Coordinates of C-alpha atoms in Angstrom, one line a residue:
X1 CA 0.0 0.0 0.0
X2 CA 2.5 2.6 -1.2
X3 CA 1.7 6.1 -2.5
X4 CA -1.6 5.1 -4.2
X5 CA -3.7 7.7 -6.0
X6 CA -6.4 6.9 -3.5
X7 CA -4.8 9.4 -1.1
X8 CA -5.3 12.2 -3.5
X9 CA -8.9 11.3 -3.8
X10 CA -9.4 11.4 -0.1
X11 CA -7.6 14.8 0.1
X12 CA -9.9 16.2 -2.6
X13 CA -12.9 15.0 -0.6
X14 CA -11.7 16.7 2.5
X15 CA -10.9 20.1 0.8
X16 CA -14.4 20.8 -0.2
X17 CA -13.9 24.6 0.1
X18 CA -10.5 24.7 -1.6
X19 CA -9.3 24.8 -5.2
X20 CA -7.2 22.1 -6.9
X21 CA -3.6 22.3 -5.8
X22 CA -0.3 21.7 -7.6
X23 CA 1.3 19.5 -5.0
X24 CA 0.6 17.2 -2.1
X25 CA 2.5 16.3 1.0
X26 CA 1.9 12.6 0.2
X27 CA 3.7 12.5 -3.2
X28 CA 6.5 10.2 -4.0
X29 CA 9.9 10.9 -2.5
X30 CA 11.6 11.7 -5.8
X31 CA 8.8 14.2 -6.8
X32 CA 8.9 15.9 -3.4
X33 CA 12.7 16.2 -3.6
X34 CA 12.4 18.0 -7.0
X35 CA 9.6 20.3 -5.7
X36 CA 11.7 21.6 -2.8
X37 CA 14.9 22.3 -4.7
X38 CA 14.7 26.1 -4.0
X39 CA 14.4 25.5 -0.3
X40 CA 17.3 23.1 -0.4
X41 CA 19.4 25.7 -2.2
X42 CA 18.4 28.2 0.5
X43 CA 19.5 25.8 3.3
X44 CA 22.7 25.0 1.5
X45 CA 23.7 28.6 1.1
X46 CA 23.5 28.4 -2.7
X47 CA 21.1 31.3 -3.5
X48 CA 22.5 34.4 -5.1
X49 CA 20.1 36.7 -3.2
X50 CA 18.6 36.2 0.2
X51 CA 16.9 39.6 0.3
X52 CA 19.0 40.8 3.2
X53 CA 19.6 44.5 3.8
X54 CA 23.0 46.0 3.9
X55 CA 24.6 45.5 7.3
X56 CA 25.7 48.8 8.9
X57 CA 26.3 47.4 12.5
X58 CA 30.0 47.1 13.1
X59 CA 30.1 45.9 16.7
X60 CA 30.8 42.4 18.0
X61 CA 28.6 39.5 16.8
X62 CA 25.4 39.2 18.7
X63 CA 24.6 35.7 20.1
X64 CA 21.0 34.5 20.1
X65 CA 20.3 31.6 22.5
X66 CA 18.0 29.0 21.0
X67 CA 16.6 26.1 23.0
X68 CA 14.6 23.1 21.8
X69 CA 12.9 19.9 23.0
X70 CA 14.0 18.2 19.8
X71 CA 16.6 15.4 19.8
X72 CA 19.8 16.8 18.3
X73 CA 19.9 14.0 15.7
X74 CA 16.3 14.7 14.4
X75 CA 15.7 15.9 10.9
X76 CA 14.2 19.2 12.2
X77 CA 17.2 19.9 14.4
X78 CA 19.6 19.2 11.5
X79 CA 17.7 21.7 9.4
X80 CA 17.7 24.3 12.1
X81 CA 21.4 24.1 12.5
X82 CA 21.8 24.8 8.8
X83 CA 19.2 27.6 9.0
X84 CA 21.3 29.2 11.7
X85 CA 24.2 29.3 9.2
X86 CA 22.0 31.0 6.7
X87 CA 21.2 33.7 9.3
X88 CA 24.9 34.1 10.0
X89 CA 25.5 34.6 6.3
X90 CA 22.6 37.0 5.8
X91 CA 23.9 39.1 8.7
X92 CA 27.6 39.1 7.6
X93 CA 28.5 37.1 10.6
X94 CA 26.9 39.6 13.1
X95 CA 24.1 37.2 14.3
X96 CA 25.2 33.9 15.7
X97 CA 22.9 31.3 17.2
X98 CA 23.9 29.1 20.1
X99 CA 21.6 26.1 20.2
X100 CA 20.8 23.7 23.0
X101 CA 18.7 20.5 22.4
X102 CA 16.8 17.7 23.9
X103 CA 14.9 19.7 26.5
X104 CA 18.1 20.5 28.5
X105 CA 17.0 24.1 29.2
X106 CA 13.3 23.7 29.5
X107 CA 10.4 21.4 28.5
X108 CA 8.5 22.1 25.3
X109 CA 5.5 23.3 27.4
X110 CA 7.7 25.9 29.1
X111 CA 8.6 27.8 25.9
X112 CA 6.6 30.9 26.6
X113 CA 7.9 31.2 30.2
X114 CA 11.5 30.5 29.1
X115 CA 11.4 33.4 26.6
X116 CA 9.6 35.8 29.1
X117 CA 12.1 35.1 31.8
X118 CA 15.2 35.4 29.6
X119 CA 16.3 31.7 30.1
X120 CA 16.3 31.6 26.3
X121 CA 16.0 34.0 23.4
X122 CA 14.1 31.8 21.0
X123 CA 12.3 28.5 21.1
X124 CA 9.2 26.6 20.1
X125 CA 6.0 28.1 21.7
X126 CA 3.4 25.6 20.6
X127 CA -0.1 27.0 21.0
X128 CA -1.8 23.6 21.0
X129 CA -0.3 22.9 24.4
X130 CA -2.4 25.8 25.8
X131 CA -5.0 26.5 23.1
X132 CA -7.5 28.3 25.4
X133 CA -5.1 31.3 25.3
X134 CA -4.9 31.3 21.5
X135 CA -8.5 31.1 20.2
X136 CA -7.7 32.7 16.9
X137 CA -4.5 30.8 16.2
X138 CA -6.5 27.7 16.9
X139 CA -8.1 28.2 13.4
X140 CA -4.9 27.1 11.7
X141 CA -5.4 23.5 12.8
X142 CA -9.1 23.2 11.7
X143 CA -9.7 20.2 9.4
X144 CA -9.6 20.6 5.6
X145 CA -8.3 24.1 5.3
X146 CA -4.7 23.6 3.9
X147 CA -3.3 21.4 1.2
X148 CA 0.2 21.2 2.5
X149 CA 2.7 22.5 5.1
X150 CA 4.1 25.4 3.1
X151 CA 0.7 26.8 2.3
X152 CA -0.2 26.8 6.0
X153 CA 3.0 28.6 6.9
X154 CA 2.8 31.4 4.3
X155 CA -1.0 32.0 4.8
X156 CA -0.6 32.0 8.6
X157 CA 2.3 34.6 8.5
X158 CA 0.3 36.9 6.1
X159 CA -2.6 36.8 8.6
X160 CA -0.4 37.1 11.7
X161 CA -0.7 40.8 12.2
X162 CA -4.5 40.8 11.7
X163 CA -5.3 37.8 13.9
X164 CA -2.5 36.0 15.7
X165 CA 0.3 38.4 16.8
X166 CA -1.6 40.0 19.7
X167 CA -2.2 36.5 21.2
X168 CA 1.5 36.0 21.5
X169 CA 2.3 39.5 22.7
X170 CA -0.2 39.1 25.5
X171 CA 2.0 36.2 26.7
X172 CA 5.0 38.5 26.9
X173 CA 6.8 37.2 23.8
X174 CA 7.0 38.1 20.1
X175 CA 5.9 35.7 17.4
X176 CA 9.0 34.6 15.6
X177 CA 7.4 32.5 13.0
X178 CA 4.8 29.8 12.1
X179 CA 5.9 26.6 10.5
X180 CA 3.4 24.2 8.9
X181 CA 3.7 20.6 9.8
X182 CA 3.2 17.8 7.3
X183 CA -0.2 16.1 7.5
X184 CA -0.6 14.1 10.7
X185 CA -1.3 10.3 10.4
X186 CA -2.2 7.5 12.8
X187 CA 0.5 5.2 14.1
X188 CA -0.8 2.1 15.9
X189 CA -0.3 -1.7 16.5
X190 CA -3.5 -2.6 14.7
X191 CA -5.1 -1.6 11.4
X192 CA -7.3 1.5 11.6
X193 CA -9.3 1.9 8.5
X194 CA -13.0 2.2 9.7
X195 CA -14.8 4.4 12.2
X196 CA -15.5 1.2 14.1
X197 CA -11.8 0.6 14.5
X198 CA -11.4 3.9 16.3
X199 CA -14.2 3.6 18.9
X200 CA -12.8 4.0 22.4
X201 CA -9.2 3.9 21.4
X202 CA -6.8 6.0 23.4
X203 CA -5.4 8.3 20.7
X204 CA -2.6 10.9 21.3
X205 CA -4.4 13.7 19.5
X206 CA -2.9 16.7 21.1
X207 CA -5.3 19.4 22.5
X208 CA -7.5 21.9 20.8
X209 CA -9.0 21.1 17.4
X210 CA -7.5 17.6 17.2
X211 CA -9.0 16.7 20.5
X212 CA -12.4 17.8 19.2
X213 CA -11.9 15.9 16.0
X214 CA -11.0 12.6 17.6
X215 CA -13.8 13.0 20.2
X216 CA -16.2 13.4 17.3
X217 CA -14.8 10.3 15.7
X218 CA -15.5 8.3 18.8
X219 CA -11.9 7.9 20.1
X220 CA -10.6 8.9 23.5
X221 CA -8.3 11.8 23.0
X222 CA -5.1 11.9 25.1
X223 CA -2.7 14.8 25.3
X224 CA 0.9 13.9 26.2
X225 CA 4.3 15.3 25.4
X226 CA 6.1 14.2 22.2
X227 CA 8.9 12.9 24.4
X228 CA 6.6 10.3 25.8
X229 CA 5.2 9.0 22.5
X230 CA 7.4 6.0 22.3
X231 CA 7.1 4.7 25.8
X232 CA 3.3 5.3 26.0
X233 CA 2.7 3.4 22.8
X234 CA 5.1 0.6 23.7
X235 CA 3.6 0.1 27.1
X236 CA 0.0 0.2 25.9
X237 CA -0.9 3.4 27.6
X238 CA -1.9 4.6 24.1
X239 CA -3.5 2.7 21.3
X240 CA -2.5 5.2 18.6
X241 CA -0.4 8.3 18.1
X242 CA -1.6 11.1 15.7
X243 CA 1.5 12.9 14.4
X244 CA 3.5 13.7 11.3
X245 CA 5.7 11.0 9.7
X246 CA 8.7 13.2 10.3
X247 CA 7.9 13.5 14.0
X248 CA 7.3 9.8 14.2
X249 CA 10.8 9.2 13.0
X250 CA 12.3 11.8 15.3
X251 CA 10.7 10.2 18.4
X252 CA 11.1 6.6 17.2
X253 CA 7.4 5.8 17.0
X254 CA 8.2 3.5 14.1
X255 CA 10.0 1.3 16.5
X256 CA 6.9 0.9 18.7
X257 CA 4.2 0.8 16.0
X258 CA 3.4 -1.8 13.3
X259 CA 0.8 0.1 11.4
X260 CA 0.4 3.5 9.7
X261 CA -2.9 4.9 8.5
X262 CA -3.0 7.8 6.0
X263 CA -5.3 10.2 7.7
X264 CA -6.0 13.4 5.6
X265 CA -7.6 15.5 8.3
X266 CA -5.4 18.5 8.9
X267 CA -2.0 20.1 9.2
X268 CA -0.7 21.7 12.4
X269 CA 0.9 25.1 13.0
X270 CA 4.1 24.9 14.9
X271 CA 4.9 28.3 16.3
X272 CA 8.2 29.8 17.5
X273 CA 8.5 32.8 19.7
X274 CA 11.3 35.1 20.8
X275 CA 12.2 37.1 23.9
X276 CA 10.9 40.6 23.6
X277 CA 13.9 42.1 25.3
X278 CA 16.4 40.3 23.1
X279 CA 14.5 41.2 19.9
X280 CA 14.2 44.8 20.9
X281 CA 17.9 45.0 21.7
X282 CA 18.9 44.2 18.2
X283 CA 20.1 47.1 16.1
X284 CA 17.7 48.1 13.3
X285 CA 19.6 46.4 10.5
X286 CA 20.2 43.2 12.4
X287 CA 16.5 43.1 13.5
X288 CA 15.4 43.4 9.8
X289 CA 17.8 40.6 8.8
X290 CA 16.4 38.4 11.6
X291 CA 12.9 39.2 10.6
X292 CA 13.5 38.4 6.9
X293 CA 15.3 35.3 7.8
X294 CA 12.4 34.2 10.0
X295 CA 10.0 34.4 7.2
X296 CA 12.3 32.4 5.0
X297 CA 13.1 29.9 7.7
X298 CA 9.4 29.2 8.4
X299 CA 8.8 28.3 4.7
X300 CA 12.0 26.3 4.2
X301 CA 11.4 24.4 7.4
X302 CA 7.8 23.6 6.4
X303 CA 9.1 22.2 3.1
X304 CA 12.2 20.4 4.3
X305 CA 11.7 19.5 7.9
X306 CA 8.2 18.3 7.3
X307 CA 7.1 17.7 3.7
X308 CA 10.5 16.3 2.6
X309 CA 11.4 14.7 5.9
X310 CA 8.0 13.0 6.0
X311 CA 8.5 11.6 2.5
X312 CA 11.9 10.3 3.6
X313 CA 10.4 8.8 6.7
X314 CA 7.6 7.0 4.8
X315 CA 10.2 5.4 2.5
X316 CA 12.2 4.2 5.5
X317 CA 9.1 2.9 7.3
X318 CA 8.1 1.0 4.2
X319 CA 11.6 -0.5 3.8
X320 CA 11.5 -1.6 7.4
X321 CA 8.2 -3.4 6.9
X322 CA 5.6 -1.1 8.4
X323 CA 2.1 -1.8 7.2
X324 CA 0.5 1.1 5.4
X325 CA -3.2 1.4 5.6
X326 CA -5.5 3.7 3.6
X327 CA -9.1 4.6 4.3
X328 CA -11.5 3.9 1.4
X329 CA -12.9 7.2 0.1
X330 CA -16.5 6.2 0.8
X331 CA -15.5 5.3 4.3
X332 CA -13.7 8.5 4.8
X333 CA -16.9 10.4 4.0
X334 CA -18.3 8.9 7.2
X335 CA -15.3 10.3 9.1
X336 CA -15.7 13.7 7.4
X337 CA -19.4 13.8 8.3
X338 CA -18.3 13.3 12.0
X339 CA -15.7 16.1 12.1
X340 CA -17.1 18.6 9.6
X341 CA -19.2 20.3 12.4
X342 CA -15.9 21.1 14.2
X343 CA -15.4 24.1 11.9
X344 CA -18.9 25.4 12.3
X345 CA -18.8 25.0 16.0
X346 CA -15.5 26.9 16.1
X347 CA -17.0 29.8 14.2
X348 CA -20.1 29.8 16.3
X349 CA -18.3 29.7 19.6
X350 CA -15.9 32.4 18.6
X351 CA -18.5 34.8 17.3
X352 CA -20.5 34.4 20.5
X353 CA -17.4 35.6 22.4
X354 CA -17.0 38.6 20.1
X355 CA -14.1 37.1 18.1
X356 CA -13.9 37.4 14.3
X357 CA -13.8 33.7 13.7
X358 CA -16.1 33.7 10.6
X359 CA -14.0 36.3 8.8
X360 CA -10.8 34.6 9.9
X361 CA -11.8 31.3 8.3
X362 CA -12.9 33.1 5.2
X363 CA -9.6 35.0 5.0
X364 CA -7.7 31.7 5.4
X365 CA -9.7 30.2 2.5
X366 CA -9.1 33.2 0.3
X367 CA -5.4 33.2 0.9
X368 CA -5.2 29.4 0.3
X369 CA -6.7 30.1 -3.1
X370 CA -3.8 32.5 -3.7
X371 CA -0.9 30.5 -2.3
X372 CA -2.1 26.9 -2.6
X373 CA -1.7 26.7 -6.4
X374 CA 1.9 28.0 -6.3
X375 CA 4.7 25.5 -6.6
X376 CA 6.9 25.1 -3.6
X377 CA 9.8 26.9 -5.3
X378 CA 7.4 29.8 -6.1
X379 CA 6.4 30.0 -2.4
X380 CA 10.0 30.0 -1.3
X381 CA 10.8 32.8 -3.8
X382 CA 7.8 34.8 -2.6
X383 CA 9.0 34.7 1.1
X384 CA 12.3 36.2 0.0
X385 CA 11.0 38.9 -2.4
X386 CA 7.7 39.8 -0.7
X387 CA 7.8 38.6 2.9
X388 CA 4.7 38.9 5.1
X389 CA 4.7 42.1 7.1
X390 CA 4.2 42.9 10.7
X391 CA 4.6 39.4 12.0
X392 CA 6.6 41.1 14.8
X393 CA 7.5 44.8 15.3
X394 CA 10.3 46.3 13.3
X395 CA 12.4 49.4 13.9
X396 CA 12.6 49.9 10.2
X397 CA 9.3 48.7 8.7
X398 CA 9.3 46.6 5.5
X399 CA 7.1 48.0 2.7

């Protein structure tokens, strides 16, 4: 059951409100590799123009402390190390990142506090771990809105100033960027291809929208840290884990699960934040470089750490004998009928609280129509030549 056209049919059924798109996260490894060539060249320092302003600052290099829960050997950590080299190049060596990995500084759930307190200057600040404080950002994980990771990232950052930025600044941090994850799938030790297979299963869904989706599907949603995926599945504390293929590889879920089910429900936003004090202390030219790099990093990370890494992980899992299951399109319509009301309930609940959730969902759909049909290379070019504005404050405004 490898890369069948059936997956595309399921995605099309899910994206009832979206146009046809040029690319899918679930394409073959070779086609994905070709589609992300521009992002690879960005990562490998091969582009002629990174869109960086002229550096005027002539003082000592400024160190930015970055902390992460990721294992240092993971694909995402490897990408980030290379991305930090891009930042150093764009700043003529004046911005240098010192990274610490594997949760040695703080846990993933402590990202906001770590940046507020000055323990770190930049880290992941995942809203799904505390979604009640981010009612507008929550919209980015609604089912059926985005065709792939890169589209989520570019749409989210273009809407950040209007909808999301204030939610982060209320937490005492600045929004550094929003990466789109590859589509989440189910990892288990039994086939899951029908609604009946899900009933009562303990599924690591995360919180927020995914919790609502799996509750609607009849499962028992569980929210645990990614660091505990492996042991919880191995010990039977979970029946299934809902995560991206890239994350499954990073946290060794493939060593504890025998089955994979393609589950075209949604993509997840993965947000990074930065210390307000550190960001404000940067000279104007270095701040602009950091801002432009952040936009580019978000898009390149979406394409390489998730879309490409997930395709590479799928091939590895198949080679190792993992069983790949797909949901019949007619069966998936039953799933969709169960979780479709999640979007309408989100809009209804938000509007009742005075939040512009109806307009937000419409704005997402409108921008998906603009950016979804672009090739991945076109999206990468766009983030360099025409970056989203006002994701965070700038001393020298862009545009």
